[in-house]
Amino acid sequence: MKEKLEQILEKAMRELNHAFAIDEVDKLDILRVGFLGKKGELTSVLKQMGGLSAEERPVVGKLANDVREQIETKLSEVSAELKAQKVRKAMEDEKIDVTLPGKKRAIGRLHPLTAVMNEIEEIFLGMGFEVASGPEVEYVYYNFDALNSPPDHPARDITDTFYITDDILLRCHTSTVQVRVMETQKPPIRIISPGRVYRSDAVDATHSPIFHQIEGLYIDKGVTMSDLAGTLDELMKRLYGGDCKIRLRPHHFPFTEPSAEVDVMCFKCAGQGCSMCKQEGYIELLGAGMVHPKVLKNCGIDPEVYSGFAFGMGLDRVVMRRYGITDLRLLYENDVRFLGQF
Ligand code: PHE
């Protein structure tokens, strides 16, 4: 029996001295059961101890215990080594190189249209104006009728304006907000109203079916055309610098009388004439005028008591002039390589 026990020990050591792969913990369990389990080799030897003499039994018993202890010690050593190897491998695999350059988080920025819109709002807020808004899907009444637009005005044509029904359309200018504000507020009224407008135009470098306007409206007692000129002059100087000049040219709008188109000095040639301003020296930025008495009446304001000016400015053009952008489409393609420059 002694020999049998020594053989078991020798066999166990041989098998346990084998190199185990990290994921062979299961194999270790199989060996444990094989040697030490209820039906294991050592147990089956011990079962035969009954046949031994009284002198032999304690000697063999002690030897059997020694063998068990040695196998158990070896098993836990191997198992500890496997665990340690596993941890080392995980550390190796999950190693973080803290010297690697970090991943840059791209920070967005305001679209130039939004940035300039905010800037213009700030300038007008400083002059005592408030910001008003109106719907983009609008009644024909607010877009044309209330603004004294004659029934045969070319802008009413479906080739110019997007109609949704006979009396609902996509507003073609922000002047709609003038009417909505005057209907609900008593003078003095000082508002600007930035927003999107729609026209049935084919896309090219200077046209887009969607663009932006900023409407301005100032109604009070004794407001004159010089208030209009002074307000716009101040705006342009704040936007483009102190030596920027504006120029008013006579024009016609159904909702203002007198009316003007307002040009701002070309930033590229400072009025000399160049390719940017088509040799004009000035670039047209807005329509303006004194609110027509009929429009005031349509909105319940007495034109004998009150007067006021209104203007509608093309925001896209202001932005283009500001940054020297020569193609309007760039503002709508939303290419981050372009937008990232502002
Ligand atoms: N609504 C006009 C346009 O879109 C601009 C304008 C606004 C003109 C207010 C006069 C007064 O062209």
Short mmCIF file of C-alpha atoms and ligand atoms in Angstrom, two decimals:
data_model
loop_
_atom_site.label_atom_id
_atom_site.label_comp_id
_atom_site.label_asym_id
_atom_site.label_seq_id
_atom_site.Cartn_x
_atom_site.Cartn_y
_atom_site.Cartn_z
CA MET A 1 0.00 0.00 0.00
CA LYS A 2 2.91 2.24 0.81
CA GLU A 3 4.13 1.80 -2.73
CA LYS A 4 0.69 2.51 -4.09
CA LEU A 5 0.56 5.77 -2.12
CA GLU A 6 4.00 6.79 -3.29
CA GLN A 7 2.97 6.09 -6.89
CA ILE A 8 -0.11 8.27 -6.45
CA LEU A 9 2.03 11.10 -5.05
CA GLU A 10 4.55 10.76 -7.80
CA LYS A 11 1.86 10.71 -10.49
CA ALA A 12 0.06 13.70 -8.97
CA MET A 13 3.25 15.75 -8.84
CA ARG A 14 4.13 14.87 -12.40
CA GLU A 15 0.76 15.91 -13.68
CA LEU A 16 0.63 19.04 -11.59
CA ASN A 17 4.10 20.14 -12.64
CA HIS A 18 2.83 20.31 -16.17
CA ALA A 19 2.56 23.86 -17.51
CA PHE A 20 -1.07 24.89 -17.47
CA ALA A 21 -2.55 27.45 -19.80
CA ILE A 22 -4.29 30.38 -18.13
CA ASP A 23 -7.75 29.12 -18.96
CA GLU A 24 -7.13 25.54 -17.74
CA VAL A 25 -8.49 26.00 -14.22
CA ASP A 26 -11.14 23.39 -15.11
CA LYS A 27 -8.42 20.85 -15.80
CA LEU A 28 -7.06 21.49 -12.34
CA ASP A 29 -10.44 20.65 -10.83
CA ILE A 30 -10.59 17.42 -12.78
CA LEU A 31 -7.20 16.45 -11.38
CA ARG A 32 -8.29 17.34 -7.84
CA VAL A 33 -11.35 15.13 -8.10
CA GLY A 34 -9.28 12.37 -9.75
CA PHE A 35 -6.79 12.20 -6.87
CA LEU A 36 -8.66 13.42 -3.83
CA GLY A 37 -12.39 13.08 -4.63
CA LYS A 38 -14.76 10.51 -3.08
CA LYS A 39 -14.07 8.11 -5.88
CA GLY A 40 -10.48 9.35 -6.34
CA GLU A 41 -7.31 7.30 -6.31
CA LEU A 42 -6.26 8.22 -2.78
CA THR A 43 -9.69 7.46 -1.33
CA SER A 44 -9.80 4.04 -2.96
CA VAL A 45 -6.42 3.18 -1.35
CA LEU A 46 -7.63 4.39 2.04
CA LYS A 47 -10.70 2.19 1.72
CA GLN A 48 -8.41 -0.81 1.78
CA MET A 49 -6.86 0.21 5.14
CA GLY A 50 -9.27 -2.18 6.93
CA GLY A 51 -7.13 -5.06 5.77
CA LEU A 52 -3.97 -3.75 7.45
CA SER A 53 -2.52 -4.88 10.77
CA ALA A 54 -2.79 -2.64 13.84
CA GLU A 55 0.88 -1.65 13.60
CA GLU A 56 0.79 -0.87 9.93
CA ARG A 57 -2.44 1.19 10.04
CA PRO A 58 -1.05 4.35 11.77
CA VAL A 59 2.07 4.35 9.59
CA VAL A 60 0.09 4.05 6.36
CA GLY A 61 -2.51 6.47 7.71
CA LYS A 62 0.16 9.09 8.33
CA LEU A 63 1.67 8.52 4.91
CA ALA A 64 -1.76 8.86 3.29
CA ASN A 65 -2.30 12.16 5.12
CA ASP A 66 1.13 13.41 4.00
CA VAL A 67 0.35 12.51 0.41
CA ARG A 68 -3.03 14.28 0.61
CA GLU A 69 -1.43 17.38 2.11
CA GLN A 70 1.32 17.52 -0.49
CA ILE A 71 -1.17 17.15 -3.34
CA GLU A 72 -3.42 19.80 -1.82
CA THR A 73 -0.51 22.22 -1.37
CA LYS A 74 0.62 21.64 -4.91
CA LEU A 75 -2.92 22.13 -6.23
CA SER A 76 -3.31 25.47 -4.48
CA GLU A 77 0.13 26.63 -5.65
CA VAL A 78 -0.69 25.86 -9.25
CA SER A 79 -4.11 27.44 -8.90
CA ALA A 80 -2.61 30.61 -7.35
CA GLU A 81 -0.05 30.79 -10.14
CA LEU A 82 -2.78 30.49 -12.77
CA LYS A 83 -4.75 33.30 -11.11
CA ALA A 84 -1.65 35.51 -10.98
CA GLN A 85 -0.94 34.82 -14.64
CA LYS A 86 -4.51 35.77 -15.49
CA VAL A 87 -4.20 39.10 -13.70
CA ARG A 88 -0.85 39.82 -15.39
CA LYS A 89 -2.37 39.13 -18.80
CA ALA A 90 -5.37 41.34 -18.12
CA MET A 91 -3.06 44.16 -17.03
CA GLU A 92 -1.08 43.72 -20.20
CA ASP A 93 -4.14 43.59 -22.46
CA GLU A 94 -5.93 46.50 -20.86
CA LYS A 95 -2.89 48.68 -20.57
CA ILE A 96 -3.62 52.35 -21.21
CA ASP A 97 -0.92 54.44 -22.78
CA VAL A 98 -1.45 57.71 -20.97
CA THR A 99 1.08 59.40 -23.24
CA LEU A 100 -1.11 58.87 -26.34
CA PRO A 101 -2.67 62.08 -27.64
CA GLY A 102 -6.30 62.37 -26.45
CA LYS A 103 -9.34 62.18 -28.67
CA LYS A 104 -10.35 65.70 -29.59
CA ARG A 105 -13.97 66.51 -28.91
CA ALA A 106 -15.17 68.73 -31.72
CA ILE A 107 -16.83 71.79 -30.28
CA GLY A 108 -19.59 73.25 -32.42
CA ARG A 109 -20.11 76.92 -32.98
CA LEU A 110 -22.90 79.20 -34.07
CA HIS A 111 -23.75 79.27 -37.74
CA PRO A 112 -22.68 82.66 -39.15
CA LEU A 113 -26.35 83.47 -39.85
CA THR A 114 -27.22 82.85 -36.19
CA ALA A 115 -24.17 84.71 -34.91
CA VAL A 116 -24.88 87.84 -36.97
CA MET A 117 -28.60 87.62 -36.18
CA ASN A 118 -27.72 87.62 -32.45
CA GLU A 119 -25.41 90.56 -32.95
CA ILE A 120 -28.07 92.58 -34.76
CA GLU A 121 -30.61 91.72 -32.06
CA GLU A 122 -28.17 93.01 -29.43
CA ILE A 123 -27.68 96.29 -31.32
CA PHE A 124 -31.43 96.88 -31.58
CA LEU A 125 -32.10 95.84 -28.00
CA GLY A 126 -29.60 98.54 -27.06
CA MET A 127 -31.66 101.07 -29.03
CA GLY A 128 -34.83 100.17 -27.14
CA PHE A 129 -36.32 97.69 -29.63
CA GLU A 130 -37.90 94.37 -28.70
CA VAL A 131 -37.74 91.12 -30.63
CA ALA A 132 -41.06 89.90 -32.09
CA SER A 133 -41.85 86.83 -34.14
CA GLY A 134 -44.56 85.59 -36.46
CA PRO A 135 -45.48 82.37 -38.26
CA GLU A 136 -43.69 81.23 -41.41
CA VAL A 137 -46.91 79.61 -42.66
CA GLU A 138 -49.04 82.70 -42.99
CA TYR A 139 -52.40 84.00 -44.23
CA VAL A 140 -52.43 85.82 -47.56
CA TYR A 141 -54.06 88.64 -45.56
CA TYR A 142 -50.93 89.30 -43.45
CA ASN A 143 -48.50 88.74 -46.30
CA PHE A 144 -50.27 90.93 -48.88
CA ASP A 145 -53.76 92.36 -48.20
CA ALA A 146 -53.12 94.15 -44.92
CA LEU A 147 -49.87 95.48 -46.38
CA ASN A 148 -51.73 97.37 -49.07
CA SER A 149 -50.49 95.06 -51.78
CA PRO A 150 -52.70 95.50 -54.88
CA PRO A 151 -54.56 92.39 -56.15
CA ASP A 152 -52.42 92.29 -59.29
CA HIS A 153 -49.05 92.70 -57.55
CA PRO A 154 -46.53 90.38 -59.25
CA ALA A 155 -45.29 88.97 -55.91
CA ARG A 156 -48.76 87.46 -55.38
CA ASP A 157 -48.22 85.21 -58.35
CA ILE A 158 -47.69 81.51 -57.71
CA THR A 159 -44.51 81.77 -59.73
CA ASP A 160 -43.09 84.00 -56.96
CA THR A 161 -44.72 82.76 -53.76
CA PHE A 162 -45.38 79.27 -52.38
CA TYR A 163 -49.10 78.79 -51.74
CA ILE A 164 -50.48 76.12 -49.44
CA THR A 165 -54.15 76.95 -50.07
CA ASP A 166 -55.79 79.94 -51.75
CA ASP A 167 -55.46 81.98 -48.58
CA ILE A 168 -52.46 80.38 -46.83
CA LEU A 169 -48.86 80.64 -48.02
CA LEU A 170 -45.24 80.53 -46.91
CA ARG A 171 -44.48 84.17 -46.06
CA CYS A 172 -42.31 85.84 -48.69
CA HIS A 173 -41.13 88.55 -46.29
CA THR A 174 -41.10 89.33 -42.58
CA SER A 175 -43.32 92.40 -43.12
CA THR A 176 -46.20 90.12 -42.01
CA VAL A 177 -44.99 90.66 -38.44
CA GLN A 178 -45.50 94.44 -38.76
CA VAL A 179 -49.23 93.83 -39.14
CA ARG A 180 -49.43 91.21 -36.40
CA VAL A 181 -47.63 93.50 -33.94
CA MET A 182 -49.60 96.65 -34.84
CA GLU A 183 -52.88 94.73 -34.50
CA THR A 184 -52.06 93.79 -30.92
CA GLN A 185 -49.85 96.60 -29.53
CA LYS A 186 -50.42 100.30 -29.02
CA PRO A 187 -47.73 102.81 -30.07
CA PRO A 188 -45.01 103.52 -29.24
CA ILE A 189 -43.93 100.31 -30.98
CA ARG A 190 -40.29 99.42 -31.49
CA ILE A 191 -39.68 95.88 -32.72
CA ILE A 192 -37.39 93.89 -34.91
CA SER A 193 -38.39 90.49 -36.18
CA PRO A 194 -35.81 88.12 -37.59
CA GLY A 195 -36.93 85.00 -39.40
CA ARG A 196 -37.04 82.72 -42.37
CA VAL A 197 -38.85 83.67 -45.57
CA TYR A 198 -39.65 81.76 -48.75
CA ARG A 199 -39.68 82.64 -52.44
CA SER A 200 -39.99 80.51 -55.52
CA ASP A 201 -36.48 81.27 -56.76
CA ALA A 202 -34.06 78.91 -58.48
CA VAL A 203 -30.87 78.32 -56.48
CA ASP A 204 -27.76 80.19 -57.62
CA ALA A 205 -24.89 82.15 -56.05
CA THR A 206 -27.22 84.94 -54.89
CA HIS A 207 -30.65 83.26 -54.70
CA SER A 208 -32.19 80.61 -52.49
CA PRO A 209 -35.85 79.65 -52.03
CA ILE A 210 -35.30 79.98 -48.27
CA PHE A 211 -33.51 82.95 -46.83
CA HIS A 212 -33.62 85.26 -43.84
CA GLN A 213 -34.88 88.75 -43.22
CA ILE A 214 -34.93 91.07 -40.27
CA GLU A 215 -37.93 93.32 -40.14
CA GLY A 216 -37.82 96.55 -38.21
CA LEU A 217 -40.77 98.70 -37.16
CA TYR A 218 -40.91 101.93 -35.18
CA ILE A 219 -44.28 103.65 -34.69
CA ASP A 220 -44.78 106.72 -32.51
CA LYS A 221 -45.82 110.35 -32.72
CA GLY A 222 -43.52 112.37 -34.99
CA VAL A 223 -41.32 109.59 -36.38
CA THR A 224 -39.66 110.75 -39.63
CA MET A 225 -37.53 109.45 -42.46
CA SER A 226 -34.43 110.89 -40.75
CA ASP A 227 -35.08 108.57 -37.77
CA LEU A 228 -34.99 105.71 -40.28
CA ALA A 229 -31.75 106.92 -41.86
CA GLY A 230 -30.15 107.53 -38.45
CA THR A 231 -31.15 104.11 -37.11
CA LEU A 232 -29.82 102.27 -40.17
CA ASP A 233 -26.65 104.36 -40.24
CA GLU A 234 -25.99 103.46 -36.60
CA LEU A 235 -26.69 99.78 -37.29
CA MET A 236 -24.27 99.61 -40.23
CA LYS A 237 -21.52 101.48 -38.38
CA ARG A 238 -21.88 99.04 -35.47
CA LEU A 239 -21.84 96.07 -37.85
CA TYR A 240 -19.15 97.13 -40.29
CA GLY A 241 -17.13 99.81 -38.58
CA GLY A 242 -17.30 103.55 -38.00
CA ASP A 243 -16.52 104.67 -41.53
CA CYS A 244 -19.21 102.58 -43.18
CA LYS A 245 -21.65 104.70 -45.19
CA ILE A 246 -25.20 103.97 -46.30
CA ARG A 247 -27.20 105.40 -49.17
CA LEU A 248 -30.97 105.60 -49.66
CA ARG A 249 -32.35 105.30 -53.19
CA PRO A 250 -36.00 106.09 -53.99
CA HIS A 251 -38.02 102.93 -54.56
CA HIS A 252 -41.56 101.62 -54.36
CA PHE A 253 -43.16 99.26 -51.86
CA PRO A 254 -46.96 99.07 -51.50
CA PHE A 255 -46.70 99.24 -47.70
CA THR A 256 -44.41 102.26 -47.31
CA GLU A 257 -44.60 105.83 -48.63
CA PRO A 258 -42.09 107.20 -49.36
CA SER A 259 -40.00 104.07 -49.89
CA ALA A 260 -36.31 103.51 -50.36
CA GLU A 261 -33.81 100.83 -51.05
CA VAL A 262 -30.84 101.08 -48.75
CA ASP A 263 -27.33 100.28 -49.92
CA VAL A 264 -24.23 99.94 -47.82
CA MET A 265 -20.75 100.87 -48.95
CA CYS A 266 -18.84 97.96 -50.49
CA PHE A 267 -16.42 96.54 -47.93
CA LYS A 268 -13.97 95.46 -50.58
CA CYS A 269 -13.44 98.72 -52.48
CA ALA A 270 -14.90 101.25 -49.97
CA GLY A 271 -17.15 102.79 -52.61
CA GLN A 272 -14.66 102.81 -55.48
CA GLY A 273 -16.34 100.08 -57.53
CA CYS A 274 -15.06 96.50 -57.89
CA SER A 275 -16.15 93.02 -58.97
CA MET A 276 -17.77 92.35 -55.59
CA CYS A 277 -20.21 95.29 -55.93
CA LYS A 278 -20.44 95.02 -59.73
CA GLN A 279 -18.67 98.41 -60.04
CA GLU A 280 -21.45 100.08 -58.02
CA GLY A 281 -19.36 100.90 -54.93
CA TYR A 282 -22.44 100.02 -52.87
CA ILE A 283 -24.36 96.81 -52.13
CA GLU A 284 -28.12 96.70 -51.67
CA LEU A 285 -29.07 95.31 -48.24
CA LEU A 286 -32.61 96.33 -47.49
CA GLY A 287 -35.93 97.86 -48.37
CA ALA A 288 -37.40 100.53 -46.15
CA GLY A 289 -39.76 103.45 -45.89
CA MET A 290 -42.42 105.27 -43.89
CA VAL A 291 -45.31 102.94 -43.03
CA HIS A 292 -48.16 103.66 -45.47
CA PRO A 293 -51.19 105.38 -43.86
CA LYS A 294 -53.43 102.64 -45.26
CA VAL A 295 -51.39 99.99 -43.48
CA LEU A 296 -51.62 101.90 -40.19
CA LYS A 297 -55.41 102.16 -40.70
CA ASN A 298 -55.68 98.42 -41.52
CA CYS A 299 -54.09 97.75 -38.13
CA GLY A 300 -56.27 100.19 -36.17
CA ILE A 301 -53.64 102.94 -35.77
CA ASP A 302 -54.65 106.52 -36.61
CA PRO A 303 -52.25 107.86 -39.31
CA GLU A 304 -53.24 111.42 -38.36
CA VAL A 305 -51.69 110.89 -34.93
CA TYR A 306 -48.93 108.36 -35.49
CA SER A 307 -46.25 107.78 -38.08
CA GLY A 308 -43.41 105.32 -38.30
CA PHE A 309 -40.76 103.65 -40.34
CA ALA A 310 -40.26 100.05 -41.36
CA PHE A 311 -37.45 98.18 -42.98
CA GLY A 312 -36.77 94.65 -44.17
CA MET A 313 -33.16 93.59 -44.34
CA GLY A 314 -31.71 90.53 -46.05
CA LEU A 315 -29.73 88.82 -43.31
CA ASP A 316 -27.96 86.46 -45.71
CA ARG A 317 -26.55 89.43 -47.61
CA VAL A 318 -25.43 91.10 -44.41
CA VAL A 319 -23.55 87.91 -43.47
CA MET A 320 -22.04 87.57 -46.95
CA ARG A 321 -20.89 91.16 -46.91
CA ARG A 322 -19.54 90.75 -43.39
CA TYR A 323 -17.33 87.77 -44.20
CA GLY A 324 -16.66 88.34 -47.87
CA ILE A 325 -18.66 85.24 -48.86
CA THR A 326 -19.48 85.36 -52.55
CA ASP A 327 -21.77 82.32 -52.86
CA LEU A 328 -25.00 82.17 -50.86
CA ARG A 329 -25.20 78.38 -51.23
CA LEU A 330 -22.27 77.98 -48.85
CA LEU A 331 -24.51 79.20 -46.02
CA TYR A 332 -26.98 76.36 -46.60
CA GLU A 333 -24.77 73.41 -47.48
CA ASN A 334 -23.59 73.14 -43.86
CA ASP A 335 -20.13 71.88 -44.72
CA VAL A 336 -18.27 72.02 -41.39
CA ARG A 337 -15.02 72.86 -43.18
CA PHE A 338 -16.70 76.06 -44.32
CA LEU A 339 -18.66 76.79 -41.14
CA GLY A 340 -15.61 76.15 -38.95
CA GLN A 341 -13.95 79.27 -40.33
CA PHE A 342 -16.22 81.75 -38.55
N1 PHE B 1 -40.71 93.46 -47.30
C1 PHE B 1 -39.82 94.11 -48.23
C2 PHE B 1 -39.11 93.04 -49.06
O1 PHE B 1 -39.12 91.89 -48.68
C3 PHE B 1 -38.79 94.94 -47.53
C4 PHE B 1 -39.39 96.11 -46.80
C5 PHE B 1 -39.75 95.99 -45.49
C6 PHE B 1 -39.56 97.31 -47.45
C7 PHE B 1 -40.28 97.05 -44.81
C8 PHE B 1 -40.10 98.39 -46.79
C9 PHE B 1 -40.44 98.24 -45.46
O2 PHE B 1 -38.52 93.34 -50.08
#
